[in-house]
Amino acid sequence: MATNRTFTMIKPDAVQDNHIGGILQMIEEGGFRIVSLKKVQLTAERAGQFYEVHKERPFYGDLVKYMSSGPIVAAILEKDNAVADFRTLIGATNPAQAADGTIRKKYAKSIEANAVHGSDSDDNAQIEGDFYFAADEQF
Ligand code: UDP
Ligand code: MG
């Protein structure tokens, strides 16, 4: 059964280029409610853990370097059919293939610096949200 939450990050280039506001606006206008939100800088070790599933891929080393190169914004989002609808809103991994009206079409610079992350399953949405926010429950 599809749950109603997904997880996103605004990646370092988009943060550096002052697109936090523009991207959050597209997310809210896309019908998502922001449940949790924070700006953090990943160490290379933490970035490596987050993308562990890709560790055998040729782009892994560069991806870890990129994702720890500057602050990111992490958020848990809520909407019916959140995971699938958010993947539609962000567009294809490679911005050259991203559809008009998508976040990556508007803000991504390259297949690596592609502006945003979006979870690919309900299970990963839960795991990735916990990666950033589980320890915050004391607040
Ligand atoms: N990535 C990359 N080169 C590639 C494929 C992916 O640098 O050939 C990066 C890109 O930042 C992407 C991330 O690795 O967002 C994770 O890849 P995935 O295939 O999971 O794409 P996504 O789910 O983010 O669309
Ligand atoms: Mg992915």
XYZ file of N, CA, C and O and ligand atoms in Angstrom:
582
model
N 0.845 -1.200 0.000
C 0.000 0.000 0.000
C 0.883 1.254 0.000
O 1.820 1.346 0.783
N 0.587 2.186 -0.864
C 1.378 3.421 -0.918
C 1.136 4.249 0.343
O -0.003 4.443 0.764
N 2.211 4.688 0.951
C 2.052 5.583 2.097
C 1.994 7.013 1.583
O 2.107 7.256 0.384
N 1.836 7.946 2.494
C 1.639 9.328 2.051
C 2.841 10.220 2.331
O 2.717 11.425 2.373
N 4.012 9.612 2.536
C 5.199 10.434 2.778
C 6.340 10.069 1.845
O 6.492 8.903 1.473
N 7.146 11.074 1.512
C 8.396 10.826 0.815
C 9.473 11.713 1.436
O 9.198 12.494 2.346
N 10.702 11.534 0.949
C 11.828 12.285 1.484
C 12.554 12.957 0.325
O 12.711 12.376 -0.761
N 13.026 14.188 0.553
C 13.777 14.901 -0.482
C 14.997 15.604 0.098
O 15.052 15.881 1.300
N 15.970 15.855 -0.742
C 17.064 16.776 -0.422
C 17.164 17.781 -1.564
O 17.056 17.397 -2.737
N 17.404 19.048 -1.201
C 17.842 20.044 -2.174
C 19.364 19.966 -2.155
O 19.998 20.114 -1.109
N 19.955 19.662 -3.301
C 21.373 19.300 -3.370
C 22.282 20.550 -3.359
O 21.810 21.674 -3.559
N 23.589 20.334 -3.135
C 24.499 21.471 -2.891
C 24.490 22.573 -3.954
O 24.524 23.760 -3.594
N 24.441 22.242 -5.229
C 24.467 23.317 -6.231
C 23.240 24.208 -6.137
O 23.338 25.434 -6.263
N 22.087 23.583 -5.928
C 20.839 24.352 -5.861
C 20.814 25.228 -4.615
O 20.312 26.359 -4.653
N 21.373 24.733 -3.507
C 21.467 25.552 -2.299
C 22.430 26.714 -2.546
O 22.122 27.882 -2.270
N 23.599 26.392 -3.104
C 24.629 27.404 -3.391
C 24.075 28.509 -4.299
O 24.388 29.682 -4.128
N 23.233 28.130 -5.248
C 22.708 29.090 -6.228
C 21.432 29.797 -5.762
O 20.742 30.440 -6.552
N 21.107 29.646 -4.470
C 19.943 30.352 -3.893
C 18.600 29.875 -4.446
O 17.693 30.681 -4.643
N 18.470 28.565 -4.659
C 17.201 28.047 -5.165
C 16.392 27.294 -4.118
O 15.426 26.599 -4.464
N 16.751 27.418 -2.833
C 15.948 26.739 -1.804
C 14.490 27.211 -1.898
O 13.560 26.397 -1.945
N 14.309 28.514 -1.933
C 12.947 29.068 -1.946
C 12.167 28.654 -3.185
O 11.009 28.244 -3.097
N 12.811 28.752 -4.343
C 12.139 28.396 -5.595
C 11.720 26.935 -5.621
O 10.621 26.590 -6.083
N 12.598 26.077 -5.109
C 12.286 24.642 -5.125
C 11.209 24.321 -4.100
O 10.256 23.573 -4.397
N 11.298 24.898 -2.900
C 10.236 24.650 -1.906
C 8.893 25.160 -2.421
O 7.851 24.549 -2.179
N 8.919 26.259 -3.167
C 7.655 26.768 -3.732
C 7.060 25.774 -4.728
O 5.857 25.500 -4.704
N 7.904 25.210 -5.597
C 7.388 24.206 -6.547
C 6.838 22.987 -5.795
O 5.842 22.394 -6.210
N 7.504 22.616 -4.697
C 7.048 21.467 -3.913
C 5.677 21.760 -3.299
O 4.740 20.944 -3.385
N 5.533 22.940 -2.701
C 4.240 23.280 -2.076
C 3.157 23.446 -3.137
O 2.029 22.972 -2.958
N 3.495 24.074 -4.246
C 2.492 24.253 -5.300
C 2.134 22.928 -5.956
O 1.065 22.792 -6.560
N 3.016 21.941 -5.823
C 2.728 20.591 -6.318
C 1.831 19.793 -5.382
O 1.540 18.625 -5.659
N 1.423 20.415 -4.296
C 0.458 19.766 -3.415
C 1.072 19.040 -2.228
O 0.364 18.338 -1.502
N 2.373 19.212 -2.015
C 3.047 18.549 -0.892
C 3.076 19.473 0.324
O 3.300 20.686 0.187
N 2.883 18.865 1.492
C 3.026 19.583 2.764
C 4.396 19.258 3.334
O 4.827 18.103 3.314
N 5.117 20.275 3.794
C 6.445 20.054 4.381
C 6.268 19.661 5.842
O 5.788 20.442 6.658
N 6.643 18.408 6.151
C 6.449 17.850 7.494
C 7.647 18.174 8.381
O 7.485 18.540 9.548
N 8.856 18.021 7.849
C 10.105 18.289 8.565
C 11.070 18.921 7.578
O 11.052 18.577 6.391
N 11.938 19.813 8.081
C 12.823 20.561 7.184
C 14.090 20.962 7.923
O 14.017 21.477 9.037
N 15.256 20.733 7.316
C 16.485 21.282 7.902
C 17.606 21.400 6.871
O 17.647 20.646 5.894
N 18.489 22.379 7.130
C 19.679 22.602 6.293
C 20.877 22.060 7.057
O 21.098 22.448 8.204
N 21.630 21.171 6.421
C 22.793 20.554 7.078
C 23.906 20.355 6.051
O 23.655 20.346 4.838
N 25.125 20.209 6.535
C 26.221 19.802 5.644
C 26.626 18.380 5.982
O 26.938 18.061 7.131
N 26.609 17.516 4.974
C 27.030 16.126 5.154
C 28.548 16.036 5.138
O 29.194 16.698 4.330
N 29.112 15.189 5.982
C 30.508 14.808 5.802
C 30.543 13.806 4.640
O 29.507 13.226 4.262
N 31.743 13.571 4.093
C 31.858 12.554 3.038
C 31.407 11.197 3.570
O 30.761 10.427 2.850
N 31.699 10.927 4.828
C 31.305 9.642 5.400
C 29.780 9.485 5.444
O 29.241 8.442 5.057
N 29.088 10.545 5.875
C 27.616 10.483 5.944
C 27.014 10.415 4.537
O 26.045 9.691 4.299
N 27.572 11.184 3.592
C 27.072 11.130 2.210
C 27.258 9.726 1.640
O 26.385 9.185 0.951
N 28.394 9.130 1.958
C 28.665 7.763 1.504
C 27.670 6.772 2.066
O 27.229 5.853 1.366
N 27.292 6.969 3.327
C 26.283 6.088 3.934
C 24.927 6.274 3.255
O 24.221 5.314 2.960
N 24.568 7.528 3.014
C 23.252 7.794 2.419
C 23.119 7.101 1.064
O 22.069 6.545 0.736
N 24.195 7.148 0.268
C 24.157 6.587 -1.094
C 24.795 5.205 -1.178
O 25.167 4.774 -2.278
N 24.893 4.525 -0.038
C 25.535 3.203 0.026
C 25.030 2.228 -1.053
O 25.798 1.453 -1.614
N 23.739 2.304 -1.365
C 23.152 1.408 -2.371
C 23.839 1.571 -3.736
O 23.843 0.650 -4.556
N 24.463 2.731 -3.971
C 25.143 2.974 -5.255
C 26.646 2.730 -5.186
O 27.370 3.121 -6.100
N 27.140 2.091 -4.112
C 28.603 2.112 -3.923
C 29.396 1.343 -4.975
O 30.579 1.623 -5.148
N 28.757 0.459 -5.714
C 29.465 -0.235 -6.800
C 29.386 0.514 -8.137
O 29.986 0.103 -9.118
N 28.609 1.595 -8.165
C 28.418 2.311 -9.439
C 29.624 3.209 -9.715
O 30.254 3.722 -8.797
N 29.935 3.447 -10.998
C 31.123 4.242 -11.333
C 31.059 5.687 -10.831
O 32.090 6.314 -10.615
N 29.856 6.201 -10.642
C 29.728 7.606 -10.249
C 29.752 7.814 -8.733
O 29.674 8.956 -8.255
N 29.873 6.734 -7.960
C 29.722 6.831 -6.497
C 30.719 7.798 -5.847
O 30.326 8.653 -5.039
N 31.999 7.683 -6.182
C 33.016 8.537 -5.553
C 32.752 10.010 -5.807
O 32.798 10.835 -4.881
N 32.458 10.347 -7.058
C 32.159 11.740 -7.397
C 30.883 12.213 -6.706
O 30.794 13.361 -6.258
N 29.902 11.330 -6.640
C 28.621 11.694 -6.017
C 28.819 12.025 -4.540
O 28.272 13.017 -4.034
N 29.611 11.216 -3.857
C 29.876 11.449 -2.433
C 30.603 12.792 -2.246
O 30.272 13.577 -1.357
N 31.576 13.060 -3.116
C 32.308 14.330 -3.058
C 31.345 15.515 -3.276
O 31.358 16.504 -2.554
N 30.531 15.390 -4.301
C 29.563 16.440 -4.623
C 28.574 16.667 -3.479
O 28.334 17.805 -3.057
N 28.018 15.596 -2.945
C 26.967 15.737 -1.926
C 27.500 16.254 -0.592
O 26.720 16.695 0.246
N 28.833 16.183 -0.416
C 29.417 16.723 0.818
C 30.152 18.046 0.555
O 30.856 18.545 1.421
N 29.955 18.631 -0.636
C 30.701 19.834 -1.019
C 30.099 21.118 -0.460
O 30.726 22.176 -0.515
N 28.890 21.050 0.055
C 28.222 22.229 0.603
C 26.940 21.801 1.266
O 26.564 20.626 1.187
N 26.244 22.737 1.917
C 25.023 22.357 2.623
C 23.926 21.842 1.690
O 23.863 22.225 0.507
N 23.084 21.009 2.255
C 21.884 20.524 1.563
C 20.681 20.842 2.464
O 20.843 21.129 3.643
N 19.497 20.778 1.875
C 18.270 20.911 2.662
C 17.533 19.579 2.582
O 17.268 19.080 1.485
N 17.254 19.000 3.739
C 16.546 17.721 3.825
C 15.114 17.980 4.259
O 14.871 18.848 5.106
N 14.162 17.233 3.687
C 12.762 17.434 4.073
C 11.954 16.147 3.926
O 12.185 15.358 3.011
N 11.016 15.989 4.826
C 9.986 14.955 4.707
C 8.724 15.644 4.201
O 8.344 16.713 4.706
N 8.130 15.048 3.177
C 6.969 15.638 2.502
C 5.770 14.722 2.587
O 5.920 13.491 2.546
N 4.590 15.317 2.617
C 3.355 14.544 2.739
C 2.378 14.895 1.622
O 2.179 16.075 1.312
N 1.789 13.863 1.055
C 0.762 14.020 -0.004
C 0.242 12.620 -0.291
O 0.987 11.650 -0.140
N -0.968 12.481 -0.746
C -1.408 11.164 -1.219
C -0.478 10.705 -2.327
O -0.091 11.508 -3.181
N -0.114 9.429 -2.314
C 0.747 8.875 -3.375
C 2.079 9.632 -3.472
O 2.591 9.884 -4.572
N 2.642 9.981 -2.315
C 3.767 10.911 -2.251
C 4.984 10.460 -3.064
O 5.555 11.263 -3.801
N 5.396 9.200 -2.914
C 6.645 8.767 -3.566
C 6.540 8.914 -5.084
O 7.387 9.544 -5.720
N 5.495 8.357 -5.661
C 5.364 8.391 -7.126
C 5.106 9.814 -7.624
O 5.698 10.249 -8.619
N 4.243 10.546 -6.932
C 3.931 11.906 -7.395
C 5.158 12.813 -7.292
O 5.349 13.704 -8.129
N 6.003 12.576 -6.280
C 7.193 13.429 -6.162
C 8.211 13.102 -7.251
O 8.875 13.994 -7.785
N 8.335 11.811 -7.581
C 9.241 11.455 -8.695
C 8.769 12.140 -9.990
O 9.580 12.570 -10.806
N 7.459 12.222 -10.181
C 6.935 12.927 -11.361
C 7.289 14.414 -11.299
O 7.716 15.001 -12.305
N 7.141 15.017 -10.126
C 7.424 16.454 -9.977
C 8.902 16.767 -10.203
O 9.229 17.822 -10.751
N 9.813 15.869 -9.799
C 11.238 16.200 -9.969
C 11.734 15.917 -11.390
O 12.625 16.597 -11.859
N 11.180 14.949 -12.070
C 11.609 14.640 -13.441
C 12.776 13.669 -13.484
O 13.276 13.214 -12.456
N 13.233 13.370 -14.684
C 14.263 12.347 -14.897
C 15.584 12.729 -14.238
O 15.908 13.914 -14.104
N 16.365 11.695 -13.877
C 17.685 11.881 -13.258
C 18.555 12.808 -14.102
O 19.222 13.703 -13.582
N 18.577 12.556 -15.398
C 19.348 13.376 -16.329
C 18.480 14.554 -16.785
O 17.470 14.349 -17.461
N 18.864 15.782 -16.434
C 17.997 16.920 -16.760
C 17.743 17.074 -18.256
O 16.724 17.648 -18.648
N 18.641 16.540 -19.081
C 18.408 16.601 -20.531
C 17.156 15.814 -20.911
O 16.552 16.067 -21.955
N 16.761 14.873 -20.046
C 15.554 14.081 -20.315
C 14.379 14.463 -19.424
O 13.321 13.831 -19.491
N 14.559 15.468 -18.575
C 13.491 15.839 -17.637
C 12.385 16.596 -18.375
O 12.648 17.450 -19.218
N 11.136 16.267 -18.038
C 9.984 16.885 -18.705
C 9.851 18.357 -18.321
O 10.285 18.785 -17.249
N 9.223 19.115 -19.222
C 8.905 20.521 -18.925
C 8.063 20.601 -17.657
O 7.205 19.751 -17.422
N 8.325 21.623 -16.860
C 7.532 21.823 -15.647
C 8.074 21.088 -14.436
O 7.547 21.235 -13.340
N 9.121 20.284 -14.617
C 9.695 19.555 -13.485
C 10.791 20.385 -12.802
O 11.359 21.312 -13.396
N 11.068 20.013 -11.557
C 12.091 20.740 -10.786
C 13.461 20.586 -11.437
O 14.229 21.546 -11.557
N 13.783 19.361 -11.872
C 15.097 19.168 -12.484
C 15.212 19.894 -13.820
O 16.282 20.408 -14.168
N 14.122 19.947 -14.581
C 14.167 20.701 -15.848
C 14.521 22.158 -15.570
O 15.304 22.769 -16.289
N 13.972 22.694 -14.492
C 14.186 24.114 -14.200
C 15.537 24.373 -13.530
O 16.200 25.359 -13.838
N 15.954 23.488 -12.627
C 17.097 23.824 -11.773
C 18.326 22.927 -11.924
O 19.404 23.302 -11.450
N 18.204 21.743 -12.495
C 19.359 20.836 -12.529
C 20.399 21.334 -13.524
O 20.063 21.866 -14.589
N 21.679 21.116 -13.161
C 22.772 21.550 -14.027
C 23.366 20.402 -14.818
O 23.970 20.600 -15.865
N 23.294 19.200 -14.273
C 23.914 18.029 -14.911
C 23.292 16.781 -14.319
O 22.506 16.867 -13.370
N 23.669 15.628 -14.857
C 23.122 14.373 -14.326
C 23.541 14.174 -12.867
O 22.823 13.547 -12.091
N 24.692 14.729 -12.478
C 25.116 14.623 -11.073
C 24.495 15.750 -10.239
O 23.821 15.483 -9.237
N 24.717 16.977 -10.648
C 24.201 18.133 -9.905
C 22.774 18.406 -10.382
O 22.502 19.377 -11.097
N 21.880 17.489 -9.997
C 20.528 17.536 -10.544
C 19.497 18.076 -9.554
O 18.329 17.708 -9.598
N 19.947 18.978 -8.704
C 19.097 19.872 -7.889
C 18.377 19.214 -6.713
O 18.305 19.816 -5.646
N 17.798 18.041 -6.921
C 16.990 17.433 -5.856
C 17.118 15.909 -5.855
O 17.369 15.278 -6.890
N 16.881 15.363 -4.669
C 16.726 13.917 -4.488
C 15.248 13.631 -4.251
O 14.539 14.444 -3.671
N 14.800 12.451 -4.662
C 13.462 11.984 -4.297
C 13.519 10.493 -4.033
O 14.095 9.739 -4.826
N 12.941 10.039 -2.932
C 12.954 8.611 -2.603
C 12.287 7.798 -3.706
O 11.359 8.267 -4.372
N 12.764 6.549 -3.859
C 12.230 5.712 -4.940
C 11.236 4.652 -4.465
O 10.742 3.870 -5.272
N 10.972 4.584 -3.157
C 9.991 3.614 -2.649
C 9.528 4.068 -1.272
O 10.188 4.904 -0.630
N 8.424 3.514 -0.821
C 7.934 3.851 0.524
C 8.938 3.436 1.582
O 9.180 4.177 2.545
N 9.554 2.259 1.415
C 10.539 1.799 2.404
C 11.718 2.763 2.470
O 12.175 3.132 3.553
N 12.224 3.168 1.305
C 13.368 4.084 1.306
C 12.985 5.473 1.820
O 13.807 6.145 2.439
N 11.767 5.895 1.574
C 11.317 7.184 2.118
C 11.417 7.168 3.642
O 11.874 8.140 4.264
N 11.006 6.074 4.238
C 11.075 5.941 5.698
C 12.533 5.918 6.173
O 12.921 6.646 7.096
N 13.357 5.097 5.513
C 14.771 4.961 5.906
C 15.502 6.295 5.751
O 16.245 6.732 6.634
N 15.273 6.970 4.623
C 15.986 8.223 4.336
C 15.509 9.356 5.243
O 16.314 10.186 5.692
N 14.226 9.397 5.536
C 13.723 10.398 6.476
C 14.329 10.190 7.852
O 14.772 11.145 8.508
N 14.399 8.933 8.279
C 15.000 8.617 9.588
C 16.480 8.997 9.628
O 17.000 9.380 10.677
N 17.161 8.866 8.485
C 18.600 9.185 8.405
C 18.857 10.612 8.907
O 19.854 10.888 9.567
N 17.940 11.517 8.587
C 18.098 12.918 8.980
C 17.311 13.321 10.217
O 17.707 14.240 10.931
N 16.166 12.705 10.430
C 15.229 13.274 11.407
C 14.925 12.392 12.610
O 14.323 12.890 13.563
N 15.332 11.132 12.603
C 14.936 10.249 13.714
C 15.411 10.786 15.054
O 14.683 10.738 16.043
N 16.636 11.334 15.077
C 17.204 11.806 16.344
C 16.517 13.085 16.824
O 16.744 13.519 17.957
N 15.670 13.707 15.984
C 15.023 14.962 16.366
C 13.766 14.751 17.205
O 13.162 15.699 17.660
N 13.392 13.483 17.392
C 12.103 13.250 18.035
C 12.049 13.782 19.461
O 10.982 14.073 19.992
N 13.236 13.951 20.080
C 13.265 14.525 21.431
C 12.705 15.936 21.470
O 12.314 16.411 22.515
N 12.702 16.663 20.302
C 12.147 18.019 20.288
C 10.638 17.976 20.168
O 9.983 18.948 20.187
N 24.151 10.146 -10.628
C 25.296 10.494 -11.316
N 25.554 9.881 -12.511
C 24.730 8.941 -13.033
C 23.591 8.571 -12.338
C 23.304 9.195 -11.129
O 26.065 11.350 -10.865
O 25.043 8.406 -14.129
C 23.868 10.798 -9.342
C 22.733 11.819 -9.432
O 23.015 12.891 -8.532
C 21.546 10.995 -8.976
C 22.171 10.136 -7.878
O 23.456 9.815 -8.392
O 20.486 11.809 -8.518
C 21.435 8.870 -7.534
O 21.206 8.132 -8.726
P 19.793 7.466 -9.029
O 19.978 6.551 -10.185
O 19.222 6.905 -7.766
O 18.922 8.712 -9.538
P 17.678 9.467 -8.857
O 16.895 8.450 -8.075
O 18.272 10.560 -7.994
O 16.899 10.038 -10.017
Mg 17.531 7.129 -6.623
